[in-house]
Coordinates of C-alpha atoms in Angstrom, one line a residue:
Chain A
M1 CA -11.9 17.1 -0.5
A2 CA -9.1 15.0 -0.1
L3 CA -9.1 14.1 -3.5
D4 CA -7.9 16.6 -5.9
S5 CA -10.1 18.3 -8.3
A6 CA -8.7 16.1 -11.9
S7 CA -9.3 13.1 -10.1
Q8 CA -12.5 14.2 -9.2
D9 CA -13.3 14.8 -12.6
L10 CA -11.5 11.7 -13.7
L11 CA -13.7 9.3 -11.4
F12 CA -16.9 11.0 -10.6
L13 CA -18.2 14.1 -12.2
R14 CA -16.7 13.5 -15.7
A15 CA -17.6 9.8 -15.8
H16 CA -20.0 8.7 -18.4
T17 CA -21.8 5.3 -19.4
A18 CA -19.9 4.8 -22.5
N19 CA -21.5 3.4 -25.8
A20 CA -18.5 4.0 -28.2
F21 CA -14.9 4.0 -27.9
A22 CA -11.6 5.1 -29.8
D23 CA -9.6 2.3 -31.5
G24 CA -7.3 0.7 -29.9
P25 CA -6.9 -2.8 -27.7
V26 CA -7.2 -2.7 -24.1
S27 CA -3.9 -4.8 -22.9
D28 CA -3.7 -7.4 -20.3
E29 CA -1.0 -5.3 -18.5
T30 CA -3.8 -2.5 -18.2
V31 CA -6.2 -5.1 -17.0
R32 CA -3.8 -5.7 -14.3
E33 CA -3.7 -2.7 -13.1
I34 CA -7.3 -2.7 -12.5
H35 CA -7.0 -5.7 -10.7
D36 CA -4.2 -4.7 -8.3
L37 CA -7.0 -1.6 -7.3
V38 CA -9.8 -3.6 -6.9
E39 CA -8.7 -6.3 -4.9
S40 CA -7.0 -3.7 -2.5
V41 CA -10.1 -2.0 -1.3
P42 CA -12.0 -4.1 1.6
T43 CA -15.6 -5.4 1.3
A44 CA -18.5 -5.2 3.6
S45 CA -18.1 -8.4 4.9
G46 CA -14.0 -9.3 3.9
G47 CA -14.8 -11.4 1.2
Q48 CA -13.8 -10.8 -2.7
P49 CA -16.5 -13.0 -4.4
L50 CA -15.8 -10.9 -7.6
R51 CA -15.0 -13.1 -10.8
V52 CA -14.4 -11.8 -14.0
V53 CA -14.2 -13.2 -17.8
L54 CA -12.4 -11.3 -20.2
V55 CA -14.2 -12.0 -23.5
R56 CA -11.5 -12.0 -26.1
S57 CA -12.0 -14.5 -28.9
T58 CA -14.8 -13.7 -31.9
A59 CA -16.5 -17.0 -30.8
A60 CA -16.7 -16.0 -27.1
R61 CA -18.0 -12.8 -28.1
E62 CA -20.5 -14.4 -30.3
R63 CA -21.9 -16.5 -27.9
L64 CA -22.1 -13.6 -25.5
L65 CA -23.9 -12.0 -27.9
R66 CA -26.7 -14.0 -27.8
H67 CA -27.6 -13.0 -24.3
M68 CA -27.6 -9.4 -24.5
S69 CA -30.7 -7.5 -24.9
R70 CA -31.0 -6.3 -28.4
G71 CA -30.2 -2.6 -27.5
N72 CA -27.0 -3.5 -25.9
R73 CA -25.9 -6.2 -28.9
E74 CA -24.4 -3.7 -31.5
K75 CA -22.0 -1.8 -28.7
T76 CA -21.2 -4.8 -27.2
A77 CA -20.0 -6.4 -30.3
L78 CA -17.9 -3.3 -31.2
A79 CA -15.9 -2.6 -28.0
P80 CA -12.5 -3.6 -27.9
L81 CA -13.0 -5.6 -24.7
V82 CA -16.2 -7.3 -22.8
A83 CA -15.7 -8.3 -19.3
V84 CA -18.6 -10.3 -17.8
L85 CA -18.5 -10.0 -13.8
A86 CA -19.3 -12.6 -11.9
V87 CA -19.6 -13.8 -8.0
E88 CA -18.9 -17.1 -7.0
R89 CA -22.0 -17.8 -5.2
P90 CA -25.2 -16.0 -5.1
S91 CA -24.9 -15.5 -1.9
A92 CA -22.4 -13.1 -2.0
V93 CA -23.9 -10.8 -4.7
P94 CA -23.7 -7.6 -2.0
D95 CA -20.1 -7.9 -2.0
G96 CA -19.8 -9.0 -5.6
A97 CA -22.1 -5.4 -6.7
L98 CA -19.4 -3.4 -4.2
Q99 CA -16.5 -5.1 -6.0
A100 CA -18.2 -4.7 -9.2
A101 CA -18.5 -0.9 -8.3
Y102 CA -14.7 -0.3 -7.6
F103 CA -13.8 -2.6 -10.8
I104 CA -15.9 0.0 -12.7
I105 CA -14.2 3.0 -11.1
A106 CA -10.7 1.3 -11.5
V107 CA -11.5 0.9 -15.1
R108 CA -12.0 5.0 -15.2
A109 CA -8.4 5.3 -12.8
A110 CA -6.6 3.5 -15.5
G111 CA -7.8 6.2 -18.1
L112 CA -10.2 4.2 -20.0
A113 CA -13.8 4.1 -20.3
A114 CA -16.7 1.6 -19.0
G115 CA -20.1 0.9 -20.2
P116 CA -21.7 -1.3 -17.5
M117 CA -25.1 -2.8 -18.6
S118 CA -27.5 -4.7 -17.2
G119 CA -29.9 -5.8 -20.0
F120 CA -28.7 -9.4 -20.9
D121 CA -29.7 -13.0 -20.1
A122 CA -27.7 -13.7 -16.7
E123 CA -29.1 -17.1 -16.9
G124 CA -28.0 -17.3 -20.4
V125 CA -24.6 -15.8 -20.1
G126 CA -24.4 -18.1 -16.8
R127 CA -24.9 -21.2 -19.2
E128 CA -22.6 -19.8 -21.2
F129 CA -19.5 -19.2 -19.3
F130 CA -20.0 -20.6 -16.0
A131 CA -21.5 -23.6 -16.9
D132 CA -20.1 -25.8 -13.6
T133 CA -20.3 -23.5 -11.2
E134 CA -22.0 -21.9 -8.7
H135 CA -21.3 -18.9 -10.3
S136 CA -24.2 -15.6 -11.1
A137 CA -23.3 -13.4 -13.5
L138 CA -23.8 -9.5 -12.5
M139 CA -23.2 -7.5 -14.9
V140 CA -21.2 -7.1 -18.3
V141 CA -19.3 -4.3 -19.1
N142 CA -17.7 -2.8 -22.3
I143 CA -14.3 -1.3 -22.2
G144 CA -12.0 0.7 -24.7
W145 CA -10.5 4.1 -24.9
P146 CA -12.7 6.8 -24.3
T147 CA -13.8 9.2 -27.5
P148 CA -15.6 12.3 -26.9
D149 CA -18.8 11.0 -28.8
G150 CA -19.0 8.2 -26.5
H151 CA -21.7 8.5 -24.5
R152 CA -25.2 10.3 -24.5
P153 CA -25.7 13.6 -22.9
R154 CA -26.0 13.2 -18.7
G155 CA -29.4 12.6 -17.9
P156 CA -31.1 14.6 -14.3
R157 CA -29.5 14.0 -10.9
L158 CA -30.9 13.5 -7.8
D159 CA -30.9 16.6 -5.5
F160 CA -29.3 15.9 -1.8
D161 CA -32.8 15.8 -0.1
Q162 CA -33.9 13.8 -2.4
V163 CA -31.4 10.8 -1.4
F164 CA -30.3 11.8 2.0
S165 CA -32.8 12.3 5.5
T166 CA -31.4 12.9 8.9
V167 CA -33.0 11.3 12.2
Chain B
M1 CA -2.8 4.6 -14.7
A2 CA -4.5 7.9 -15.2
L3 CA -5.4 8.3 -11.9
D4 CA -2.2 9.6 -9.4
S5 CA -0.4 7.8 -7.1
A6 CA -1.6 10.0 -4.0
S7 CA -5.2 9.2 -5.2
Q8 CA -4.6 6.0 -6.0
D9 CA -3.2 5.6 -2.2
L10 CA -6.4 7.4 -1.0
L11 CA -8.9 5.7 -2.8
F12 CA -7.9 2.2 -2.8
L13 CA -4.4 0.8 -2.1
R14 CA -4.4 2.0 1.6
A15 CA -8.0 1.3 1.6
H16 CA -9.3 -0.1 5.1
T17 CA -12.4 -0.9 6.7
A18 CA -12.4 1.7 10.0
N19 CA -13.2 0.1 13.1
A20 CA -12.4 3.5 15.1
F21 CA -12.3 7.2 14.2
A22 CA -10.3 10.4 15.5
D23 CA -12.5 12.6 17.4
G24 CA -14.2 15.5 15.6
P25 CA -17.8 15.6 13.9
V26 CA -18.6 14.9 10.2
S27 CA -20.7 17.8 8.8
D28 CA -23.7 18.4 7.0
E29 CA -21.6 20.4 4.1
T30 CA -19.0 17.4 4.3
V31 CA -21.8 14.9 3.6
R32 CA -23.2 17.1 0.2
E33 CA -19.7 17.2 -1.0
I34 CA -19.7 13.1 -1.1
H35 CA -23.4 13.2 -2.5
D36 CA -22.3 15.4 -5.3
L37 CA -19.6 12.9 -6.3
V38 CA -22.0 9.9 -5.8
E39 CA -24.7 11.4 -7.8
S40 CA -22.6 12.5 -11.1
V41 CA -21.8 8.7 -11.4
P42 CA -23.6 6.0 -13.7
T43 CA -25.2 3.0 -12.9
A44 CA -25.9 0.4 -15.1
S45 CA -29.3 0.8 -15.5
G46 CA -29.3 4.6 -15.1
G47 CA -31.4 4.8 -12.5
Q48 CA -30.6 6.2 -8.8
P49 CA -32.0 4.0 -6.3
L50 CA -29.5 4.6 -3.3
R51 CA -31.2 6.1 0.1
V52 CA -29.3 7.3 2.9
V53 CA -30.2 8.0 6.4
L54 CA -27.9 9.9 8.5
V55 CA -28.0 8.6 11.9
R56 CA -27.7 11.8 14.1
S57 CA -29.5 11.9 17.4
T58 CA -28.6 10.0 20.1
A59 CA -32.1 8.0 20.4
A60 CA -31.9 7.2 16.7
R61 CA -28.9 5.9 17.4
E62 CA -30.1 3.3 20.3
R63 CA -32.6 2.4 17.7
L64 CA -30.5 1.3 15.1
L65 CA -27.9 -0.4 17.9
R66 CA -30.8 -3.1 18.3
H67 CA -30.6 -4.4 14.7
M68 CA -26.6 -4.5 15.0
S69 CA -24.9 -7.9 15.2
R70 CA -22.8 -8.1 18.4
G71 CA -19.7 -7.4 16.9
N72 CA -20.8 -4.3 14.9
R73 CA -22.4 -2.8 18.0
E74 CA -19.9 -1.0 20.0
K75 CA -18.0 0.6 17.1
T76 CA -21.4 1.8 15.5
A77 CA -22.1 3.2 19.0
L78 CA -18.6 5.2 18.9
A79 CA -18.4 5.9 15.6
P80 CA -19.2 10.3 14.8
L81 CA -21.8 9.4 11.9
V82 CA -23.5 6.5 11.1
A83 CA -25.6 6.2 7.7
V84 CA -28.0 3.6 6.9
L85 CA -27.6 2.8 2.8
A86 CA -30.8 1.5 1.5
V87 CA -32.7 1.1 -2.2
E88 CA -36.0 2.6 -2.9
R89 CA -37.2 -1.1 -4.2
P90 CA -36.3 -4.5 -3.3
S91 CA -35.3 -5.0 -7.5
A92 CA -33.1 -2.1 -7.3
V93 CA -30.2 -3.7 -5.3
P94 CA -27.9 -4.2 -8.4
D95 CA -27.5 -0.5 -8.7
G96 CA -28.6 0.3 -5.5
A97 CA -25.2 -1.6 -4.5
L98 CA -23.1 -0.1 -7.0
Q99 CA -24.1 3.0 -5.5
A100 CA -22.8 2.2 -2.2
A101 CA -19.4 1.7 -3.5
Y102 CA -19.5 5.1 -5.1
F103 CA -20.6 6.2 -1.6
I104 CA -17.6 4.6 0.2
I105 CA -15.5 6.1 -2.3
A106 CA -16.4 9.4 -2.0
V107 CA -16.7 9.2 1.5
R108 CA -12.7 8.6 1.1
A109 CA -12.4 11.0 -1.5
A110 CA -13.9 13.5 0.9
G111 CA -10.7 11.9 3.3
L112 CA -12.8 10.6 5.6
A113 CA -12.9 6.7 7.0
A114 CA -15.6 4.6 6.1
G115 CA -16.2 1.1 8.2
P116 CA -19.3 -0.7 6.0
M117 CA -20.6 -3.2 7.6
S118 CA -23.3 -6.0 6.6
G119 CA -24.0 -7.8 9.6
F120 CA -27.1 -6.3 10.7
D121 CA -30.7 -7.8 10.8
A122 CA -31.8 -5.7 7.5
E123 CA -35.4 -6.2 8.3
G124 CA -35.4 -5.0 11.4
V125 CA -33.2 -2.1 10.3
G126 CA -36.1 -1.7 7.7
R127 CA -39.2 -1.5 10.2
E128 CA -37.0 1.3 12.2
F129 CA -36.2 3.8 9.7
F130 CA -38.3 3.2 6.2
A131 CA -41.6 1.6 8.1
D132 CA -43.9 2.9 5.7
T133 CA -42.0 2.2 2.4
E134 CA -40.7 -0.5 -0.1
H135 CA -37.2 0.7 1.0
S136 CA -34.2 -2.4 1.6
A137 CA -31.6 -1.8 4.2
L138 CA -28.4 -2.9 2.2
M139 CA -25.7 -1.3 4.4
V140 CA -24.9 0.5 7.9
V141 CA -21.9 2.6 7.4
N142 CA -19.4 3.8 9.8
I143 CA -18.0 7.4 9.3
G144 CA -15.6 9.6 10.7
W145 CA -12.2 11.2 10.4
P146 CA -9.3 8.5 10.3
T147 CA -6.8 7.8 13.4
P148 CA -3.4 5.8 12.4
D149 CA -5.0 2.2 14.6
G150 CA -8.7 2.3 13.7
H151 CA -8.1 -0.7 11.5
R152 CA -7.0 -4.3 11.1
P153 CA -4.1 -5.9 9.2
R154 CA -5.3 -6.4 5.9
G155 CA -5.9 -9.8 4.9
P156 CA -4.9 -11.9 1.9
R157 CA -5.4 -10.8 -1.2
L158 CA -6.9 -12.9 -4.4
D159 CA -3.8 -13.2 -7.1
F160 CA -4.8 -11.9 -10.5
D161 CA -5.5 -15.6 -11.8
Q162 CA -7.7 -16.4 -9.3
V163 CA -9.9 -13.5 -10.4
F164 CA -9.5 -13.5 -13.9
S165 CA -9.7 -15.5 -16.9
T166 CA -10.1 -15.4 -20.5
V167 CA -12.2 -16.7 -23.1

């Protein structure tokens, strides 16, 4: 491994889906640092279709909460920052999903915790935040500074032979 | 940034799509280390739908090349290792694409270079390598040890305000 052990822990081995966060805001400056990492990574087709809406106002947060599934509503209401990740056109979903993953890893690289969620009404979120465009909502991510009790115990993981085969 | 500067360079800032590689094989042991990183990262819905076929034999490489787009054929023929990334069922594409991105970053974490490609006939690859299953091919990734002249100059990147908006 070229990546040192502390960075392996930070980005991969101790990565959790955060459901709660420490108090404290996430500044635009920190978000710009995340952007600088995400935009530097190539995608499979060379495009950069990811678009991100930062939901900062109380009114916008309430518009978003209506479209979250019941189990995601409270934690999304309480997260210090919520980002709606979308692609600029539906055909760009594969590259957009790649960039969404880079975004989540870059959030962790900044020392923040991420709670990515797919449990929401994507059409409703699209109407609410991207009404005049071809944008398609991919994922909603809660973001904040980590707290020790902010995640559930890790579920079981697949063994190498369950994921990889050789031909 | 919590991630140190050398690791930012390795995973993000000096990341390129590799079109050529240094000589030297990629061992199964290295691939297992990549797996250990990928499987430790949570997905949006908690599933782990990514499945990877390592194309190691000459016969399997030739079967794959038939389905690659013309521009991707030669570099895929020459790469030390080729991995076909798929999801175990079509509905799992979003989480599978997240895991595919984790895979690519983990390849870089191992010190290797990655050439992810979406230019191939996904149905043909599916028939060839996943004939009896619901698997859907997502991406083909060339993998090998980096060489200084293995990539093109980086294309233009989007500015913060082209990607992010605040509501």
